[in-house]
Amino acid sequence: MNQTPKSNRLTLGIFGRTNVGKSSVLNYVAGQDVAITSAVPGTTTDVVEKPFELLPLGPVLFLDTAGVDDHSALGDQRLQRTRAAFERSDIALIITEPGVWGPYGKTF
Ligand SMILES: Nc1nc2c(ncn2[C@@H]2O[C@H](COP(=O)(O)OP(=O)(O)OP(=O)(O)O)[C@@H](O)[C@H]2O)c(=O)[nH]1
Ligand SMILES: [Mg+2]
């Protein structure tokens, strides 16, 4: 399973606003400290790729992304990377705050 090429893995992208817990979801599902998490919005600045075996699905590739509401100087470049990750994803997981569905939910 560890030898499965990335292209043959089910690709699951994690998307949402900054600081909603995207990286925490990845770490929880992977059972490892894969991505840095913190209370500072904009902690993840580039796509974090994590291949592992998720039973009963089999070999998967998770993509953790920067928040779609990142308006920093490099925000546009980060959004481009996030969009590319979205295009690569077989399944998009959109993480939100409970009860909050604002305009950023329509980004994609
Ligand atoms: N209360 C609560 N806090 C959480 C939960 N999940 C994550 N957090 C906290 O929320 C903060 C942001 O978590 P991250 O996982 O870094 O969020 P992120 O969406 O990856 O953030 P960016 O990379 O900045 O876009 C951290 O302080 C986490 O400890 C949760 O389920 N409940
Ligand atoms: Mg993050």
mmCIF file of N, CA, C and O in Angstrom, residues 14-70:
data_model
loop_
_atom_site.group_PDB
_atom_site.id
_atom_site.type_symbol
_atom_site.label_atom_id
_atom_site.label_comp_id
_atom_site.label_asym_id
_atom_site.label_seq_id
_atom_site.Cartn_x
_atom_site.Cartn_y
_atom_site.Cartn_z
ATOM 1 N N ILE A 14 -9.047 19.091 1.516
ATOM 2 C CA ILE A 14 -9.693 19.732 2.672
ATOM 3 C C ILE A 14 -9.683 21.244 2.433
ATOM 4 O O ILE A 14 -8.612 21.840 2.239
ATOM 5 N N PHE A 15 -10.871 21.840 2.443
ATOM 6 C CA PHE A 15 -11.012 23.258 2.085
ATOM 7 C C PHE A 15 -11.847 24.000 3.128
ATOM 8 O O PHE A 15 -12.601 23.392 3.877
ATOM 9 N N GLY A 16 -11.720 25.308 3.133
ATOM 10 C CA GLY A 16 -12.518 26.120 4.054
ATOM 11 C C GLY A 16 -11.781 27.397 4.406
ATOM 12 O O GLY A 16 -10.687 27.671 3.905
ATOM 13 N N ARG A 17 -12.384 28.186 5.276
ATOM 14 C CA ARG A 17 -11.771 29.447 5.711
ATOM 15 C C ARG A 17 -10.560 29.167 6.595
ATOM 16 O O ARG A 17 -10.370 28.059 7.083
ATOM 17 N N THR A 18 -9.770 30.207 6.819
ATOM 18 C CA THR A 18 -8.629 30.066 7.723
ATOM 19 C C THR A 18 -9.135 29.778 9.143
ATOM 20 O O THR A 18 -10.201 30.251 9.552
ATOM 21 N N ASN A 19 -8.376 28.966 9.829
ATOM 22 C CA ASN A 19 -8.594 28.749 11.272
ATOM 23 C C ASN A 19 -9.859 27.948 11.615
ATOM 24 O O ASN A 19 -10.271 27.947 12.778
ATOM 25 N N VAL A 20 -10.478 27.305 10.637
ATOM 26 C CA VAL A 20 -11.697 26.540 10.970
ATOM 27 C C VAL A 20 -11.371 25.139 11.470
ATOM 28 O O VAL A 20 -12.264 24.430 11.951
ATOM 29 N N GLY A 21 -10.093 24.725 11.320
ATOM 30 C CA GLY A 21 -9.711 23.402 11.808
ATOM 31 C C GLY A 21 -9.379 22.404 10.707
ATOM 32 O O GLY A 21 -9.400 21.198 10.944
ATOM 33 N N LYS A 22 -9.040 22.900 9.522
ATOM 34 C CA LYS A 22 -8.730 22.009 8.384
ATOM 35 C C LYS A 22 -7.559 21.088 8.703
ATOM 36 O O LYS A 22 -7.622 19.866 8.499
ATOM 37 N N SER A 23 -6.469 21.672 9.183
ATOM 38 C CA SER A 23 -5.275 20.864 9.465
ATOM 39 C C SER A 23 -5.527 19.919 10.634
ATOM 40 O O SER A 23 -5.004 18.799 10.655
ATOM 41 N N SER A 24 -6.338 20.353 11.587
ATOM 42 C CA SER A 24 -6.673 19.490 12.721
ATOM 43 C C SER A 24 -7.435 18.267 12.238
ATOM 44 O O SER A 24 -7.235 17.157 12.748
ATOM 45 N N VAL A 25 -8.309 18.444 11.255
ATOM 46 C CA VAL A 25 -9.051 17.311 10.685
ATOM 47 C C VAL A 25 -8.071 16.330 10.041
ATOM 48 O O VAL A 25 -8.156 15.121 10.259
ATOM 49 N N LEU A 26 -7.127 16.852 9.279
ATOM 50 C CA LEU A 26 -6.136 15.968 8.643
ATOM 51 C C LEU A 26 -5.361 15.190 9.701
ATOM 52 O O LEU A 26 -5.205 13.959 9.595
ATOM 53 N N ASN A 27 -4.880 15.879 10.719
ATOM 54 C CA ASN A 27 -4.097 15.202 11.766
ATOM 55 C C ASN A 27 -4.925 14.142 12.483
ATOM 56 O O ASN A 27 -4.429 13.064 12.807
ATOM 57 N N TYR A 28 -6.193 14.455 12.689
ATOM 58 C CA TYR A 28 -7.064 13.502 13.378
ATOM 59 C C TYR A 28 -7.278 12.253 12.520
ATOM 60 O O TYR A 28 -7.138 11.119 12.991
ATOM 61 N N VAL A 29 -7.602 12.458 11.252
ATOM 62 C CA VAL A 29 -7.901 11.311 10.375
ATOM 63 C C VAL A 29 -6.642 10.488 10.148
ATOM 64 O O VAL A 29 -6.690 9.250 10.139
ATOM 65 N N ALA A 30 -5.508 11.163 9.974
ATOM 66 C CA ALA A 30 -4.248 10.449 9.720
ATOM 67 C C ALA A 30 -3.704 9.816 11.002
ATOM 68 O O ALA A 30 -2.878 8.901 10.941
ATOM 69 N N GLY A 31 -4.155 10.317 12.161
ATOM 70 C CA GLY A 31 -3.637 9.797 13.423
ATOM 71 C C GLY A 31 -2.192 10.184 13.650
ATOM 72 O O GLY A 31 -1.470 9.513 14.385
ATOM 73 N N GLN A 32 -1.771 11.256 13.011
ATOM 74 C CA GLN A 32 -0.376 11.716 13.111
ATOM 75 C C GLN A 32 -0.355 13.235 13.109
ATOM 76 O O GLN A 32 -1.282 13.883 12.621
ATOM 77 N N ASP A 33 0.754 13.778 13.574
ATOM 78 C CA ASP A 33 0.942 15.225 13.551
ATOM 79 C C ASP A 33 1.511 15.617 12.195
ATOM 80 O O ASP A 33 2.692 15.904 12.059
ATOM 81 N N VAL A 34 0.654 15.632 11.179
ATOM 82 C CA VAL A 34 1.116 15.857 9.800
ATOM 83 C C VAL A 34 1.304 17.343 9.515
ATOM 84 O O VAL A 34 2.331 17.782 8.992
ATOM 85 N N ALA A 35 0.295 18.135 9.842
ATOM 86 C CA ALA A 35 0.306 19.557 9.494
ATOM 87 C C ALA A 35 0.369 20.396 10.767
ATOM 88 O O ALA A 35 -0.169 20.015 11.807
ATOM 89 N N ILE A 36 1.024 21.544 10.676
ATOM 90 C CA ILE A 36 1.076 22.461 11.822
ATOM 91 C C ILE A 36 -0.309 23.049 12.041
ATOM 92 O O ILE A 36 -0.962 23.494 11.089
ATOM 93 N N THR A 37 -0.745 23.045 13.303
ATOM 94 C CA THR A 37 -2.007 23.708 13.645
ATOM 95 C C THR A 37 -1.713 24.781 14.684
ATOM 96 O O THR A 37 -0.800 24.626 15.500
ATOM 97 N N SER A 38 -2.481 25.857 14.640
ATOM 98 C CA SER A 38 -2.328 26.898 15.662
ATOM 99 C C SER A 38 -3.548 27.790 15.636
ATOM 100 O O SER A 38 -4.361 27.733 14.704
ATOM 101 N N ALA A 39 -3.672 28.627 16.644
ATOM 102 C CA ALA A 39 -4.801 29.552 16.712
ATOM 103 C C ALA A 39 -4.592 30.767 15.813
ATOM 104 O O ALA A 39 -5.455 31.647 15.744
ATOM 105 N N VAL A 40 -3.449 30.825 15.123
ATOM 106 C CA VAL A 40 -3.163 31.966 14.245
ATOM 107 C C VAL A 40 -3.767 31.691 12.867
ATOM 108 O O VAL A 40 -3.389 30.707 12.221
ATOM 109 N N PRO A 41 -4.704 32.524 12.388
ATOM 110 C CA PRO A 41 -5.268 32.301 11.053
ATOM 111 C C PRO A 41 -4.168 32.397 9.990
ATOM 112 O O PRO A 41 -3.309 33.279 10.063
ATOM 113 N N GLY A 42 -4.183 31.502 9.016
ATOM 114 C CA GLY A 42 -3.174 31.522 7.965
ATOM 115 C C GLY A 42 -1.958 30.683 8.303
ATOM 116 O O GLY A 42 -0.877 30.894 7.746
ATOM 117 N N THR A 43 -2.112 29.706 9.179
ATOM 118 C CA THR A 43 -0.979 28.844 9.554
ATOM 119 C C THR A 43 -0.522 28.008 8.360
ATOM 120 O O THR A 43 0.672 27.885 8.101
ATOM 121 N N THR A 44 -1.474 27.431 7.640
ATOM 122 C CA THR A 44 -1.119 26.644 6.447
ATOM 123 C C THR A 44 -1.031 27.592 5.256
ATOM 124 O O THR A 44 -2.006 28.268 4.922
ATOM 125 N N THR A 45 0.147 27.638 4.641
ATOM 126 C CA THR A 45 0.331 28.590 3.540
ATOM 127 C C THR A 45 0.490 27.912 2.192
ATOM 128 O O THR A 45 0.450 28.561 1.158
ATOM 129 N N ASP A 46 0.720 26.619 2.198
ATOM 130 C CA ASP A 46 0.874 25.891 0.940
ATOM 131 C C ASP A 46 0.186 24.543 1.118
ATOM 132 O O ASP A 46 -0.147 24.156 2.237
ATOM 133 N N VAL A 47 -0.016 23.836 0.016
ATOM 134 C CA VAL A 47 -0.732 22.562 0.099
ATOM 135 C C VAL A 47 0.142 21.522 0.806
ATOM 136 O O VAL A 47 1.318 21.366 0.470
ATOM 137 N N VAL A 48 -0.434 20.855 1.796
ATOM 138 C CA VAL A 48 0.243 19.773 2.509
ATOM 139 C C VAL A 48 -0.333 18.455 1.999
ATOM 140 O O VAL A 48 -1.551 18.255 2.048
ATOM 141 N N GLU A 49 0.525 17.582 1.475
ATOM 142 C CA GLU A 49 0.067 16.304 0.923
ATOM 143 C C GLU A 49 0.399 15.177 1.890
ATOM 144 O O GLU A 49 1.517 15.085 2.368
ATOM 145 N N LYS A 50 -0.570 14.327 2.158
ATOM 146 C CA LYS A 50 -0.338 13.199 3.063
ATOM 147 C C LYS A 50 -0.952 11.921 2.493
ATOM 148 O O LYS A 50 -2.180 11.736 2.530
ATOM 149 N N PRO A 51 -0.113 11.016 1.953
ATOM 150 C CA PRO A 51 -0.628 9.721 1.519
ATOM 151 C C PRO A 51 -0.635 8.745 2.684
ATOM 152 O O PRO A 51 0.321 8.692 3.460
ATOM 153 N N PHE A 52 -1.704 8.010 2.861
ATOM 154 C CA PHE A 52 -1.739 6.947 3.852
ATOM 155 C C PHE A 52 -2.874 5.989 3.514
ATOM 156 O O PHE A 52 -3.598 6.204 2.533
ATOM 157 N N GLU A 53 -3.000 4.919 4.310
ATOM 158 C CA GLU A 53 -4.062 3.955 4.065
ATOM 159 C C GLU A 53 -5.199 4.227 5.024
ATOM 160 O O GLU A 53 -5.015 4.229 6.246
ATOM 161 N N LEU A 54 -6.366 4.484 4.471
ATOM 162 C CA LEU A 54 -7.541 4.781 5.289
ATOM 163 C C LEU A 54 -8.545 3.646 5.090
ATOM 164 O O LEU A 54 -9.197 3.546 4.044
ATOM 165 N N LEU A 55 -8.627 2.775 6.097
ATOM 166 C CA LEU A 55 -9.545 1.635 5.983
ATOM 167 C C LEU A 55 -10.974 2.077 6.267
ATOM 168 O O LEU A 55 -11.177 2.957 7.104
ATOM 169 N N PRO A 56 -11.967 1.560 5.561
ATOM 170 C CA PRO A 56 -11.885 0.495 4.559
ATOM 171 C C PRO A 56 -11.659 0.998 3.133
ATOM 172 O O PRO A 56 -11.748 0.217 2.190
ATOM 173 N N LEU A 57 -11.364 2.296 2.979
ATOM 174 C CA LEU A 57 -11.228 2.854 1.631
ATOM 175 C C LEU A 57 -10.005 2.324 0.896
ATOM 176 O O LEU A 57 -10.041 2.078 -0.301
ATOM 177 N N GLY A 58 -8.884 2.212 1.615
ATOM 178 C CA GLY A 58 -7.629 1.821 0.967
ATOM 179 C C GLY A 58 -6.688 3.009 0.881
ATOM 180 O O GLY A 58 -6.771 3.942 1.701
ATOM 181 N N PRO A 59 -5.794 3.001 -0.115
ATOM 182 C CA PRO A 59 -4.802 4.072 -0.203
ATOM 183 C C PRO A 59 -5.440 5.398 -0.601
ATOM 184 O O PRO A 59 -6.165 5.459 -1.600
ATOM 185 N N VAL A 60 -5.192 6.430 0.194
ATOM 186 C CA VAL A 60 -5.764 7.750 -0.087
ATOM 187 C C VAL A 60 -4.638 8.793 -0.075
ATOM 188 O O VAL A 60 -3.545 8.547 0.435
ATOM 189 N N LEU A 61 -4.940 9.921 -0.661
ATOM 190 C CA LEU A 61 -4.029 11.071 -0.600
ATOM 191 C C LEU A 61 -4.844 12.254 -0.103
ATOM 192 O O LEU A 61 -5.811 12.662 -0.762
ATOM 193 N N PHE A 62 -4.479 12.778 1.064
ATOM 194 C CA PHE A 62 -5.156 13.959 1.590
ATOM 195 C C PHE A 62 -4.379 15.218 1.199
ATOM 196 O O PHE A 62 -3.135 15.226 1.212
ATOM 197 N N LEU A 63 -5.111 16.249 0.848
ATOM 198 C CA LEU A 63 -4.505 17.552 0.532
ATOM 199 C C LEU A 63 -5.080 18.573 1.510
ATOM 200 O O LEU A 63 -6.288 18.841 1.494
ATOM 201 N N ASP A 64 -4.221 19.107 2.379
ATOM 202 C CA ASP A 64 -4.645 20.179 3.292
ATOM 203 C C ASP A 64 -4.265 21.503 2.633
ATOM 204 O O ASP A 64 -3.187 21.623 2.043
ATOM 205 N N THR A 65 -5.146 22.476 2.706
ATOM 206 C CA THR A 65 -4.937 23.705 1.931
ATOM 207 C C THR A 65 -4.974 24.954 2.807
ATOM 208 O O THR A 65 -5.416 24.917 3.952
ATOM 209 N N ALA A 66 -4.519 26.058 2.216
ATOM 210 C CA ALA A 66 -4.594 27.360 2.893
ATOM 211 C C ALA A 66 -6.048 27.818 2.897
ATOM 212 O O ALA A 66 -6.847 27.430 2.040
ATOM 213 N N GLY A 67 -6.398 28.661 3.833
ATOM 214 C CA GLY A 67 -7.776 29.154 3.930
ATOM 215 C C GLY A 67 -8.151 29.988 2.713
ATOM 216 O O GLY A 67 -7.341 30.759 2.193
ATOM 217 N N VAL A 68 -9.405 29.842 2.273
ATOM 218 C CA VAL A 68 -9.827 30.547 1.068
ATOM 219 C C VAL A 68 -10.081 32.038 1.317
ATOM 220 O O VAL A 68 -10.311 32.788 0.381
ATOM 221 N N ASP A 69 -10.041 32.476 2.579
ATOM 222 C CA ASP A 69 -10.232 33.897 2.875
ATOM 223 C C ASP A 69 -8.907 34.547 3.265
ATOM 224 O O ASP A 69 -8.891 35.541 3.982
ATOM 225 N N ASP A 70 -7.815 34.003 2.738
ATOM 226 C CA ASP A 70 -6.485 34.557 3.028
ATOM 227 C C ASP A 70 -6.263 35.799 2.156
ATOM 228 O O ASP A 70 -6.101 35.699 0.943
#
